[in-house]
């Protein structure tokens, strides 16, 4: 019975869950506090463990949302996960942030597609396209949104689900029919089943060398 701690820090949502035997047993998150990860991540970890009467030493693995997303958020989450895995001698599992976000959508039929998108700068988003079965059908990219972006995925019969904190940008400029827009943030809740699946096949990362999936170089904006 695998016990896996899941950490999601790629957006303003500081989110921690514990999955036991492929089920969410506890979820701690703060979607409203801005980037509070440095202050709250380890507190949430301690509270989550206490809620299910576990110690760190009871964990079988730690999963972390690997990005893309906020540079600072990614650094905090990955650093915490790597430090815990190293000290405990347990596997580090990485989960695609966009894939986990896509799992918040449950399409009604197999022809529907899901487009998770996370806010980047200006009219840019981090995005990908997934099938109704959550298979990647268009690669992860940093995309500048235009009115006709994703037109090739629309039809008169099957909706396209856009989800994430970047959807408002596209909703404002898109004239596409059958588009559904869900303003949401990635959560450690959806990581549980993905982490369990990877744990069962020993799909883990090298703790020493693993780095977040930034997708783009970090840019520092300096004031003149």
XYZ file of C-alpha atoms in Angstrom:
224
model
C 0.000 0.000 0.000
C 1.953 2.979 -1.298
C 1.933 6.220 0.701
C 2.943 9.163 -1.496
C 3.297 12.842 -0.593
C 2.399 15.170 -3.496
C 3.577 18.781 -3.827
C 2.123 21.359 -6.236
C 3.692 24.844 -6.220
C 3.757 25.921 -9.874
C 1.147 28.695 -9.491
C -0.248 30.728 -6.606
C -1.852 27.555 -5.258
C 0.338 26.048 -2.560
C -1.049 22.522 -2.537
C -0.112 19.342 -0.674
C -1.830 15.967 -0.729
C -1.149 12.481 0.517
C -2.244 9.524 -1.537
C -2.582 6.115 0.065
C -3.294 3.148 -2.164
C -4.275 5.431 -5.062
C -6.780 7.475 -3.037
C -6.616 11.083 -1.834
C -6.569 10.864 1.945
C -5.790 14.488 2.767
C -5.489 17.751 0.827
C -4.083 21.042 2.106
C -3.978 24.076 -0.146
C -4.107 27.848 -0.239
C -5.341 29.327 -3.508
C -5.857 32.842 -2.189
C -2.609 33.823 -0.500
C -0.506 34.721 -3.522
C 2.894 33.064 -3.654
C 2.916 31.874 -0.047
C 4.833 28.673 -0.733
C 7.963 29.559 1.240
C 5.870 30.160 4.359
C 3.202 27.478 3.985
C 4.583 24.478 2.097
C 6.336 22.792 5.009
C 3.495 23.708 7.365
C 1.031 22.005 5.026
C 3.278 18.948 4.799
C 3.381 18.647 8.599
C -0.383 19.165 8.907
C -1.181 16.645 6.168
C 0.978 13.972 7.762
C -0.563 14.623 11.171
C -4.084 14.351 9.756
C -3.444 10.763 8.651
C -1.188 9.832 11.577
C 1.942 9.401 9.463
C 5.565 10.332 9.925
C 7.894 11.357 7.108
C 9.612 8.000 7.575
C 6.345 6.242 6.665
C 6.320 7.663 3.127
C 7.178 5.468 0.160
C 7.784 8.300 -2.335
C 7.366 12.012 -2.940
C 5.854 13.437 -6.118
C 6.365 17.000 -7.285
C 4.676 18.993 -10.016
C 7.570 19.616 -12.415
C 6.216 22.504 -14.485
C 5.993 24.527 -16.526
C 4.934 27.341 -14.238
C 6.271 30.008 -11.918
C 10.068 29.912 -11.699
C 10.084 30.685 -7.976
C 7.242 28.302 -7.215
C 8.951 25.496 -9.098
C 12.231 26.055 -7.275
C 10.541 25.920 -3.870
C 8.543 22.773 -4.599
C 11.342 20.852 -6.276
C 13.905 21.853 -3.650
C 11.612 20.660 -0.872
C 10.874 17.371 -2.633
C 14.516 16.676 -3.428
C 15.637 17.470 0.107
C 13.053 15.150 1.632
C 13.747 12.334 -0.833
C 17.477 12.566 -0.239
C 17.162 12.529 3.559
C 14.576 9.741 3.578
C 16.145 7.649 0.814
C 12.887 7.326 -1.125
C 12.016 7.840 -4.824
C 11.299 11.242 -6.369
C 8.440 11.202 -8.884
C 7.821 14.097 -11.267
C 4.368 14.935 -12.616
C 3.625 17.145 -15.613
C 1.748 20.183 -14.343
C -0.328 20.512 -17.510
C -1.230 16.822 -17.540
C -2.419 16.988 -13.937
C -4.434 20.113 -14.747
C -6.066 18.329 -17.688
C -7.249 15.638 -15.270
C -9.606 18.173 -13.684
C -11.794 17.841 -16.805
C -14.054 14.864 -17.456
C -15.238 14.954 -21.102
C -18.522 13.325 -22.070
C -17.220 11.660 -25.224
C -13.920 10.568 -26.715
C -13.860 13.176 -29.487
C -13.503 16.078 -27.055
C -10.078 17.568 -26.323
C -8.627 19.368 -23.335
C -6.317 22.372 -23.507
C -4.704 23.261 -20.164
C -3.068 26.669 -20.158
C -1.074 28.455 -17.502
C -0.514 32.184 -17.523
C 2.857 33.442 -18.742
C 3.748 37.012 -19.686
C 1.416 39.254 -21.703
C -0.581 37.163 -24.235
C 1.571 34.099 -23.724
C 0.599 30.851 -22.004
C 2.176 27.509 -21.263
C -0.084 25.002 -22.957
C -0.569 21.620 -24.602
C -3.453 19.607 -26.025
C -4.707 16.342 -24.544
C -7.241 13.826 -25.760
C -10.304 12.936 -23.707
C -8.238 10.026 -22.360
C -5.522 12.468 -21.242
C -3.042 11.439 -23.927
C -0.763 14.197 -25.202
C -1.679 15.055 -28.804
C 0.092 18.403 -29.146
C 3.372 19.053 -27.315
C 3.886 21.369 -24.391
C 4.896 24.841 -25.547
C 5.002 28.518 -24.673
C 2.382 29.923 -27.034
C 1.392 33.490 -27.893
C -2.384 33.485 -28.148
C -4.220 34.750 -31.208
C -7.888 34.735 -32.154
C -7.606 31.576 -34.229
C -5.275 29.620 -31.980
C -6.427 25.979 -31.684
C -8.908 26.363 -34.588
C -7.937 22.949 -35.953
C -9.339 21.312 -32.810
C -12.822 22.828 -33.071
C -15.843 21.252 -34.715
C -19.569 21.918 -34.759
C -20.256 18.881 -32.619
C -17.558 18.394 -30.005
C -16.426 20.949 -27.432
C -12.895 21.932 -26.559
C -12.230 22.386 -22.856
C -9.776 25.146 -21.896
C -8.655 25.029 -18.282
C -6.147 26.961 -16.202
C -5.321 30.445 -15.023
C -4.494 31.498 -18.580
C -7.919 30.861 -20.105
C -9.241 34.382 -19.584
C -6.699 35.693 -22.089
C -7.985 33.369 -24.767
C -11.654 33.759 -23.877
C -11.367 37.508 -24.491
C -10.087 37.138 -28.060
C -11.512 33.822 -29.260
C -14.667 33.684 -31.375
C -14.723 29.884 -31.466
C -17.930 28.003 -30.865
C -18.080 24.967 -28.591
C -15.328 26.341 -26.391
C -15.637 25.883 -22.633
C -13.414 27.963 -20.366
C -12.602 26.873 -16.824
C -10.567 29.240 -14.662
C -8.680 26.857 -12.379
C -5.324 26.199 -10.772
C -3.261 23.000 -10.647
C -3.775 21.023 -7.451
C -2.011 18.184 -5.669
C -5.354 16.375 -5.672
C -5.000 15.275 -9.307
C -1.398 14.223 -8.737
C -2.350 11.254 -6.558
C -3.364 8.776 -9.262
C -0.625 9.951 -11.638
C 2.020 9.510 -8.956
C 0.722 6.073 -7.994
C 0.866 4.926 -11.620
C 4.489 6.030 -11.918
C 5.396 4.508 -8.567
C 4.072 1.104 -9.620
C 6.428 0.994 -12.619
C 9.370 2.564 -10.735
C 9.310 5.655 -12.973
C 11.294 8.022 -10.785
C 13.898 10.767 -11.131
C 17.547 11.054 -10.193
C 17.310 13.078 -6.988
C 20.731 14.651 -7.459
C 20.240 15.860 -11.030
C 16.513 16.453 -11.437
C 15.539 20.000 -12.425
C 12.101 21.568 -12.938
C 10.701 21.900 -16.452
C 10.952 25.664 -16.834
C 10.212 25.601 -20.598
C 11.548 29.172 -20.851
C 14.563 30.912 -19.395
C 13.981 32.909 -16.225
C 13.762 36.619 -16.957
C 14.478 39.297 -14.384
C 12.660 42.577 -14.916
C 14.822 45.418 -13.630
C 13.453 48.826 -12.808
C 15.192 51.744 -14.493
